[in-house]
Tab-separated table of C-alpha atoms in Angstrom:
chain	number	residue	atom	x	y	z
A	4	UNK	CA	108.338	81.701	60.697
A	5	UNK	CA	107.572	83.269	63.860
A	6	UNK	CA	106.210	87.020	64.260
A	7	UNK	CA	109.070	89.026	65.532
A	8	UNK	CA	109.613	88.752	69.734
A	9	UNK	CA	108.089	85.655	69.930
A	10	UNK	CA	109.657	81.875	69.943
A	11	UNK	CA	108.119	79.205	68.534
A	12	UNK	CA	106.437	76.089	70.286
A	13	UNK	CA	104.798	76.217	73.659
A	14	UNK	CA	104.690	79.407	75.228
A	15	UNK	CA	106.197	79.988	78.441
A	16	UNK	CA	106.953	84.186	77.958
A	17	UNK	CA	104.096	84.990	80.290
A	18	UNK	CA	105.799	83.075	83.270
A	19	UNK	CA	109.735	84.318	81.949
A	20	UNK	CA	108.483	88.175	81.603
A	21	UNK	CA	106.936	88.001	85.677
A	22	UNK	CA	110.155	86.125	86.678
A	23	UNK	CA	112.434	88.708	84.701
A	24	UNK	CA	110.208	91.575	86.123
A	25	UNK	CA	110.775	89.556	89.810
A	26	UNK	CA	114.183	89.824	89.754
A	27	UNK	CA	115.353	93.418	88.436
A	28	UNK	CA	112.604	95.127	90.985
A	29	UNK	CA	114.075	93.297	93.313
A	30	UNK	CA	118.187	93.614	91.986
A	31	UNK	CA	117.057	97.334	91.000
A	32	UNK	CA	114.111	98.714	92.794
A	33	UNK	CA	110.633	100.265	91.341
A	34	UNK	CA	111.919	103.173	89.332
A	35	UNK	CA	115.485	101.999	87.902
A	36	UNK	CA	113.165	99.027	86.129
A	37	UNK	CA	112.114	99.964	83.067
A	38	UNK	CA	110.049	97.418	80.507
A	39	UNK	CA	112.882	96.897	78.312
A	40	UNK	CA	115.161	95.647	80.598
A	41	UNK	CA	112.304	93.324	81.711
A	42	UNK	CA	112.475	92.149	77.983
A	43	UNK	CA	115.782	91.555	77.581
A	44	UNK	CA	116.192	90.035	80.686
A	45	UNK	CA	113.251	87.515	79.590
A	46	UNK	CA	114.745	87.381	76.012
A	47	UNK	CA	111.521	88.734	74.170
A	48	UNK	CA	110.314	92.172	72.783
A	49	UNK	CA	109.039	94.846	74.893
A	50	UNK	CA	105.827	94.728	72.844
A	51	UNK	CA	105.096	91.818	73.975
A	52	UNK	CA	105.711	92.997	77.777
A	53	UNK	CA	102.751	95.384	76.951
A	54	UNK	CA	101.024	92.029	75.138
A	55	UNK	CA	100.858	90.386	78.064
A	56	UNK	CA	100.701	92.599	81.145
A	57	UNK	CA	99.497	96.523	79.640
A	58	UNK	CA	101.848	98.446	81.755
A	59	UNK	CA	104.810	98.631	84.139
A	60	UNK	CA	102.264	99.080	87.222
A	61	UNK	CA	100.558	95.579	86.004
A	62	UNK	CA	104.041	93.903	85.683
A	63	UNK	CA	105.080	95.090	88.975
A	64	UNK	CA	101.415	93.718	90.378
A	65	UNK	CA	102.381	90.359	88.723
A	66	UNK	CA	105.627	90.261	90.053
A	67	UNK	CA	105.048	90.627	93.814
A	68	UNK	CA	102.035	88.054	92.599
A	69	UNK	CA	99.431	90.314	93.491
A	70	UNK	CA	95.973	88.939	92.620
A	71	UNK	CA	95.061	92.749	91.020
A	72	UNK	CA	96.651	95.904	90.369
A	73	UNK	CA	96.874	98.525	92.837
A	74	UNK	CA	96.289	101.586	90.731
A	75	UNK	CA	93.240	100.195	89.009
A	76	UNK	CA	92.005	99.186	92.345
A	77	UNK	CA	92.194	102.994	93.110
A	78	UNK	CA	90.667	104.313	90.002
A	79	UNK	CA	87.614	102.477	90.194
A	80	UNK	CA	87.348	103.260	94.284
A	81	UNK	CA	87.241	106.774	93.416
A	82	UNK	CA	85.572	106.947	89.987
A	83	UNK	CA	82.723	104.942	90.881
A	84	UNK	CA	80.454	106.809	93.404
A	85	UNK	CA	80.270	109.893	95.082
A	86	UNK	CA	83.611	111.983	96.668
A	87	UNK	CA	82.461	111.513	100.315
A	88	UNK	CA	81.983	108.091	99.872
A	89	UNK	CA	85.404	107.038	98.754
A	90	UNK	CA	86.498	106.088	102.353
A	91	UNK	CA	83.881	103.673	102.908
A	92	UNK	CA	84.473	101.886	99.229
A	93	UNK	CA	88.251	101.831	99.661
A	94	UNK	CA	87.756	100.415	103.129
A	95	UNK	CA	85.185	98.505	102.109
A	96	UNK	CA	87.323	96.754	99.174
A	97	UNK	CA	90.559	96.315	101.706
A	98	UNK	CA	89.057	94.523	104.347
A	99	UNK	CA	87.271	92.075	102.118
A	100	UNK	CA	90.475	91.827	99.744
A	101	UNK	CA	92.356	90.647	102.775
A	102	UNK	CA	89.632	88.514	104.257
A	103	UNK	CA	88.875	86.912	100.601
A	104	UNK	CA	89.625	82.999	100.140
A	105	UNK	CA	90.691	84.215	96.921
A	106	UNK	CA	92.832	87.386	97.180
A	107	UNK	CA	93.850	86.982	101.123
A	108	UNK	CA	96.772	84.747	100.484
A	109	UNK	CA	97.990	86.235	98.194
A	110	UNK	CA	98.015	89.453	99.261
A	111	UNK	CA	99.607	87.773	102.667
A	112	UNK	CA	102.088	86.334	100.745
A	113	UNK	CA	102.925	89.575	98.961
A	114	UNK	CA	103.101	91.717	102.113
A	115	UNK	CA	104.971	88.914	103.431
A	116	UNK	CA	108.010	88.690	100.789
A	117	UNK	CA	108.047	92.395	100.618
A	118	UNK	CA	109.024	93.501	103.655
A	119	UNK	CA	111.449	90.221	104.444
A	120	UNK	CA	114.169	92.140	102.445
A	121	UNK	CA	115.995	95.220	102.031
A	122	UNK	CA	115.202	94.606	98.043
A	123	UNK	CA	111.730	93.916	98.758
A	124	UNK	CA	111.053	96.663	100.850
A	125	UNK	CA	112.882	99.140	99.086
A	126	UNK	CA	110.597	98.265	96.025
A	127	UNK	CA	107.500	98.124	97.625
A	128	UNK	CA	108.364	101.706	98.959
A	129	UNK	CA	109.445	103.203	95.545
A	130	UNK	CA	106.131	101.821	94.166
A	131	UNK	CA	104.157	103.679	97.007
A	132	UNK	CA	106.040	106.826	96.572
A	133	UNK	CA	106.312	107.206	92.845
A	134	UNK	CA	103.210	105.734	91.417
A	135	UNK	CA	99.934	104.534	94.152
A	136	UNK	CA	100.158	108.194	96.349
A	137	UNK	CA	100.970	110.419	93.903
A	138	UNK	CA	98.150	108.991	91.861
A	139	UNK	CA	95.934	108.907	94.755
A	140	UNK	CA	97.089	112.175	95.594
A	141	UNK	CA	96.398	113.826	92.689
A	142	UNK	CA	92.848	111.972	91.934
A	143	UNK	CA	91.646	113.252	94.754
A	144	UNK	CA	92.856	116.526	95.050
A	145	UNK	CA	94.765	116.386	98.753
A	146	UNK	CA	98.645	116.370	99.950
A	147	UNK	CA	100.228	113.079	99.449
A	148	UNK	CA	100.861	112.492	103.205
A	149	UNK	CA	97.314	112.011	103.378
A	150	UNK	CA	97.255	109.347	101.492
A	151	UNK	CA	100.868	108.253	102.951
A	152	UNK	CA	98.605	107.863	106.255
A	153	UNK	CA	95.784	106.694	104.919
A	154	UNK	CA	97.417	103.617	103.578
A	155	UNK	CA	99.474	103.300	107.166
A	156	UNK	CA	96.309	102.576	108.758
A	157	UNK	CA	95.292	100.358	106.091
A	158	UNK	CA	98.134	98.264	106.214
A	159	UNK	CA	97.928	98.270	110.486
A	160	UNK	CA	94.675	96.530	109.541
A	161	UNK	CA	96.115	94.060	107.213
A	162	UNK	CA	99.683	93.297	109.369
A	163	UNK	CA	97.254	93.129	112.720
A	164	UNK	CA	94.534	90.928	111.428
A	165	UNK	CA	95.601	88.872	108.527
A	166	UNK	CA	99.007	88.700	109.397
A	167	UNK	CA	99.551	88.510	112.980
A	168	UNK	CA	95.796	87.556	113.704
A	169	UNK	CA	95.290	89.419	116.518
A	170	UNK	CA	91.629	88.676	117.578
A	171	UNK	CA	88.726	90.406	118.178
A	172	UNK	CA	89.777	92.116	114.786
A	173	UNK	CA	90.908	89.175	113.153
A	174	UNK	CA	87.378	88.037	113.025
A	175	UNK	CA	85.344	91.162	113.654
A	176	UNK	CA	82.356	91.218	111.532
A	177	UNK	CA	83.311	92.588	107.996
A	178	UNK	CA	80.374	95.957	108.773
A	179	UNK	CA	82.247	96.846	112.757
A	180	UNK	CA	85.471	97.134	110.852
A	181	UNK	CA	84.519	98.892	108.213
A	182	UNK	CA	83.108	101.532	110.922
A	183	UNK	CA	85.995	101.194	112.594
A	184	UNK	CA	88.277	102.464	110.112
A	185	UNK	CA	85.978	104.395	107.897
A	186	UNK	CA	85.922	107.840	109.930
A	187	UNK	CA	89.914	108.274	110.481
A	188	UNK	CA	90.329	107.198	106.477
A	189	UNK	CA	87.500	109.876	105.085
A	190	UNK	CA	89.347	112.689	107.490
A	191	UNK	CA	92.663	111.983	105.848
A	192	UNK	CA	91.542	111.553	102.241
A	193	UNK	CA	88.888	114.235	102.520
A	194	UNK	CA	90.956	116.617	104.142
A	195	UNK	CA	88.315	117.819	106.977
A	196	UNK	CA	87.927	116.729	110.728
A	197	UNK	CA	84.157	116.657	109.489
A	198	UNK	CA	82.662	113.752	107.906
């Protein structure tokens, strides 16, 4: 007999709980999805929601097929070295994130499907709001539109270089661009015109 939530033979939930999760972010936005409608709309237990992807945050990261999760992206950046530095490791981290053979496309194709529709955008948004700046926000100690504008510069990098491909940035060495964008991101998420 099989444990409770899960069917017997091959396996295929993994796949069914990201294509569930897909579809009501994108029917229902960031906030109206909750885990257990992502299980029933898969057809399995919520437990094993949390069995296979930890959190909402995580399912939402698999959903839009992003190769990691935002939020733990932004833990590490700022737990893992000293205050002032956080600009040039979240910098740091975007530019080779979208540059990477192994992250760039995906995070293309992400950005991509996200703002084609109304659905996708008005997840993506929600998502921003209500769980990467408030987090940010908080972690750091400054006013959420700091962080609102610290990620619109961030994502001017990403739509003018890996999307469009506007060149010299496109292929600007990885070290210019980082001092480039280094200075206006450590006055926004520091709060100071200094340093």
């Amino acid at each position: 007999m099989a444990s409770a939530g899960r069917r017997p033979g091959p396996t295929t939930t993994r796949e069914e709980i990201r294509e569930a999760a897909r579809q009501l972010f994108a029917e229902r936005g960031y906030h109206a999805t909750t885990v257990r409608a992502i299980a029933a709309r898969a057809g399995v237990n919520p437990a094993l929601v949390h069995h296979h992807y930890g959190s909402k945050e995580q399912v939402f990261a698999a959903a839009l097929a992003l190769p990691f999760n935002p939020v733990d992206v932004l833990r590490d950046v700022i737990a893992t070295g000293p205050r002032d530095e956080v600009a040039d490791r979240l910098v740091r981290f975007f530019v080779r994130a979208w540059r990477s053979p192994d992250t760039g496309p995906a995070l293309q194709s992400a950005l991509r499907g996200a703002v084609a529709t109304e659905e996708g955008t008005t997840t993506l948004r929600q998502f921003a709001e209500g769980v990467l700046v408030p987090f940010a926000a908080a972690a750091l100690g400054i006013p959420a539109v700091r962080v609102a504008a610290a990620v619109s510069h961030l994502l001017g990098f990403a739509l003018v270089s890996a999307i469009v491909g506007v060149e010299p940035l496109r292929s600007a060495p990885e070290d210019e661009v980082v001092a480039l964008y280094v200075p206006g991101i450590r006055r926004l998420l520091q709060g100071s015109a200094e340093q």
